[in-house]
C-alpha positions as YAML, in Angstrom:
chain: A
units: angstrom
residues:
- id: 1
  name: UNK
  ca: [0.00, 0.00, 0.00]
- id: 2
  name: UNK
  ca: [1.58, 2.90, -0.88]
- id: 3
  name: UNK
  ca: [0.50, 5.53, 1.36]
- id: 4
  name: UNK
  ca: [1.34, 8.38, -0.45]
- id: 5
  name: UNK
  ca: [-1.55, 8.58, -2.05]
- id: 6
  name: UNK
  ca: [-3.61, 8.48, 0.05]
- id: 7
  name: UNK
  ca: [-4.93, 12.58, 1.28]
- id: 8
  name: UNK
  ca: [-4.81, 13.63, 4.82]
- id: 9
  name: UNK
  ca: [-8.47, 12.29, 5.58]
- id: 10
  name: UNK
  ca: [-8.01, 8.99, 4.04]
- id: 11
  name: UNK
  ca: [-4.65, 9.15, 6.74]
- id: 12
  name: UNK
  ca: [-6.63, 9.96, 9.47]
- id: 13
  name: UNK
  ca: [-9.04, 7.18, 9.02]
- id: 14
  name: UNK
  ca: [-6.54, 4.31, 8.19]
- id: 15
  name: UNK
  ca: [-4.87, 5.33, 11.58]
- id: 16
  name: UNK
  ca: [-8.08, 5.14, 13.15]
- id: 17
  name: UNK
  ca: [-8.89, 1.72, 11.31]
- id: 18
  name: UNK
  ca: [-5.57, 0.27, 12.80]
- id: 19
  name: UNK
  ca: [-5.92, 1.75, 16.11]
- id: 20
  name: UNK
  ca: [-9.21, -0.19, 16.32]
- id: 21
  name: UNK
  ca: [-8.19, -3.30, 14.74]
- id: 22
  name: UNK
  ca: [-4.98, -3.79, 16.83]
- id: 23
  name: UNK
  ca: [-6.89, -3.20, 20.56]
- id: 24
  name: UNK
  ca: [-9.53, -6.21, 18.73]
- id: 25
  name: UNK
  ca: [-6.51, -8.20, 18.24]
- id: 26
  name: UNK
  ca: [-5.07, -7.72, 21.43]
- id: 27
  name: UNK
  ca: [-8.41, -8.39, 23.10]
- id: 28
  name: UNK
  ca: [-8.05, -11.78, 21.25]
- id: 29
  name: UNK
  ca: [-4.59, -12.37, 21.84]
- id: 30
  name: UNK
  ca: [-5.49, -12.44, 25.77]
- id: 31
  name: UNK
  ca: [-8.05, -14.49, 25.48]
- id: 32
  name: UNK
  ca: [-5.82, -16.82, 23.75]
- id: 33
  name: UNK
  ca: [-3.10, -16.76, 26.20]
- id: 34
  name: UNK
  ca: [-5.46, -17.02, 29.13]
- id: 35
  name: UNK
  ca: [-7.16, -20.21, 27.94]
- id: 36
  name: UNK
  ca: [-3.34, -21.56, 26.87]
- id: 37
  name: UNK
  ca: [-2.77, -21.21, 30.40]
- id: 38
  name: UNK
  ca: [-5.64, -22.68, 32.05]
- id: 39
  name: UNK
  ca: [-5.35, -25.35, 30.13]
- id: 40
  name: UNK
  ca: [-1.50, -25.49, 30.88]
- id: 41
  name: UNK
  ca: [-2.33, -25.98, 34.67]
- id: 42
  name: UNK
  ca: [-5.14, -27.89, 34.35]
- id: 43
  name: UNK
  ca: [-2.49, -30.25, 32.60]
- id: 44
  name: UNK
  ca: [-0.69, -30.56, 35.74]
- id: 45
  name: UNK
  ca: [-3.80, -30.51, 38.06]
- id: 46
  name: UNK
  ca: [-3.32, -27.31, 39.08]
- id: 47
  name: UNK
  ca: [-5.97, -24.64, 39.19]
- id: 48
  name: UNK
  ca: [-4.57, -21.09, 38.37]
- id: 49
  name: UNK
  ca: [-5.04, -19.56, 41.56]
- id: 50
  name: UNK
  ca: [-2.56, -22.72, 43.04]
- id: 51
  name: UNK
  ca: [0.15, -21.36, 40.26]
- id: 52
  name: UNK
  ca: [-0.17, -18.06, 40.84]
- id: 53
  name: UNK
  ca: [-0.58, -18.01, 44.76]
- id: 54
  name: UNK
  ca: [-4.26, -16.22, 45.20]
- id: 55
  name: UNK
  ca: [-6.38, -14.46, 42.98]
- id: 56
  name: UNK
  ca: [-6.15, -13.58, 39.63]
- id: 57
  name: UNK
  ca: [-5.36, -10.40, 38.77]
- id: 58
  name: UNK
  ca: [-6.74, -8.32, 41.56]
- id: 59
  name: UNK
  ca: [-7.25, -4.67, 41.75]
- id: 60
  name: UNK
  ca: [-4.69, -2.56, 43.11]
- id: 61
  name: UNK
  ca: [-7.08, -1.15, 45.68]
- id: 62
  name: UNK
  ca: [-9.52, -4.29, 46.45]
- id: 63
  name: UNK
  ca: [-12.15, -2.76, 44.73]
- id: 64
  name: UNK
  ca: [-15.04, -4.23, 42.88]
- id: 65
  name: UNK
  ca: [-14.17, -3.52, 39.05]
- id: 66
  name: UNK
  ca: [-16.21, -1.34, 37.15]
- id: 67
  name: UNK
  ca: [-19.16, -2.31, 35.28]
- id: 68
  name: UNK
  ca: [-19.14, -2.11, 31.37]
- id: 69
  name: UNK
  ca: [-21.92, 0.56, 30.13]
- id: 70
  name: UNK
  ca: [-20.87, 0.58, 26.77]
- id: 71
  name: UNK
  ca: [-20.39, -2.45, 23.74]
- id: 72
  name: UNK
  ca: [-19.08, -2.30, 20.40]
- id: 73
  name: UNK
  ca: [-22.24, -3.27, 18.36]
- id: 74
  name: UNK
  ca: [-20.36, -5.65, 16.29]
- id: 75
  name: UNK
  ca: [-17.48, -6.59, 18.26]
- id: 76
  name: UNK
  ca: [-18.48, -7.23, 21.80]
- id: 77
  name: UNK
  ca: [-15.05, -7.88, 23.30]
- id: 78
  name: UNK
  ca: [-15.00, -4.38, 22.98]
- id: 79
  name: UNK
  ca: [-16.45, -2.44, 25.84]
- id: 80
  name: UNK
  ca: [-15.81, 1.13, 27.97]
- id: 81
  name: UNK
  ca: [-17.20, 1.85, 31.37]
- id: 82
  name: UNK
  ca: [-17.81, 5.07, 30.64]
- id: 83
  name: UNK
  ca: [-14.69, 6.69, 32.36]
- id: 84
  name: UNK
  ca: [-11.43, 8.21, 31.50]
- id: 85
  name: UNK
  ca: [-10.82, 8.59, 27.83]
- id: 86
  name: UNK
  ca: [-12.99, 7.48, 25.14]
- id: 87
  name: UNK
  ca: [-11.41, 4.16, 23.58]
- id: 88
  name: UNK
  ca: [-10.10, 4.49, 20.03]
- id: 89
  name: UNK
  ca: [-13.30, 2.63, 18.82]
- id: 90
  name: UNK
  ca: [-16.08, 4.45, 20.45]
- id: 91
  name: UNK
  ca: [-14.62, 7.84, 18.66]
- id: 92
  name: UNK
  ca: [-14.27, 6.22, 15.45]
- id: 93
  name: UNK
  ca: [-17.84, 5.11, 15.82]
- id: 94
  name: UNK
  ca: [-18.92, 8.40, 17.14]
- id: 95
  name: UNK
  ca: [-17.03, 10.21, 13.89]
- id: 96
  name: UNK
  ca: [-19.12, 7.89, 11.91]
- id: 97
  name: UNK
  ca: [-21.85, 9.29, 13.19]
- id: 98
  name: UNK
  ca: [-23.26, 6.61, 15.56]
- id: 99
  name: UNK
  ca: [-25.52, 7.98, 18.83]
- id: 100
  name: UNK
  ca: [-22.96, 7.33, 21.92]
- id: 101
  name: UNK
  ca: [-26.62, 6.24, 23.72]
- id: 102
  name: UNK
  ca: [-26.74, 3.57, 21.02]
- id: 103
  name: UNK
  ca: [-23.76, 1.52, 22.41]
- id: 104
  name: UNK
  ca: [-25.12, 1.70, 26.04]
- id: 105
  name: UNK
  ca: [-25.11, -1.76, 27.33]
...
């Protein structure tokens, strides 16, 4: 792809396109490596809090996580509680002119 050619909007959007295909990929990449480890200490009888000596990935502060308001509609792996910065993919779907109300969960 010679990117060149492309003009400044066409730019914009390709970086946005990437942005939101590499946080799906990494989304999937976890999940992958999560269930390659379960199933690596279920091998050996082990459950994963016995490997990793308690609970899994806790939260720094012991509090309850927050709860998702907000789903990709097509991917739902991806998903924003609705604090801190908007992810990548809800302001490319928000540029595309989808209703941030639409995604709520």
């Amino acid at each position: 792809m010679d990117l060149s050619t492309l003009d400044f909007a066409e730019l914009l959007q390709l970086k946005n396109d990437v942005d939101v295909e590499v946080r799906r990929r990494e989304v999937e990449e976890k999940a992958k490596a999560k269930k390659q480890i379960l199933e690596i200490a279920k091998a050996y009888g082990f459950s994963v809090e016995d490997v990793l000596g308690g609970k899994v990935a806790p939260t720094a502060s012991g509090r309850k996580p927050v709860e998702v308001k907000y789903r990709h509609p097509n991917d739902e792996s991806l998903t924003w509680t609705g604090r801190g910065r908007k992810p990548l993919w809800v302001v490319a779907l928000l540029d595309s002119g989808i209703d941030l109300d639409s995604l709520r969960v």
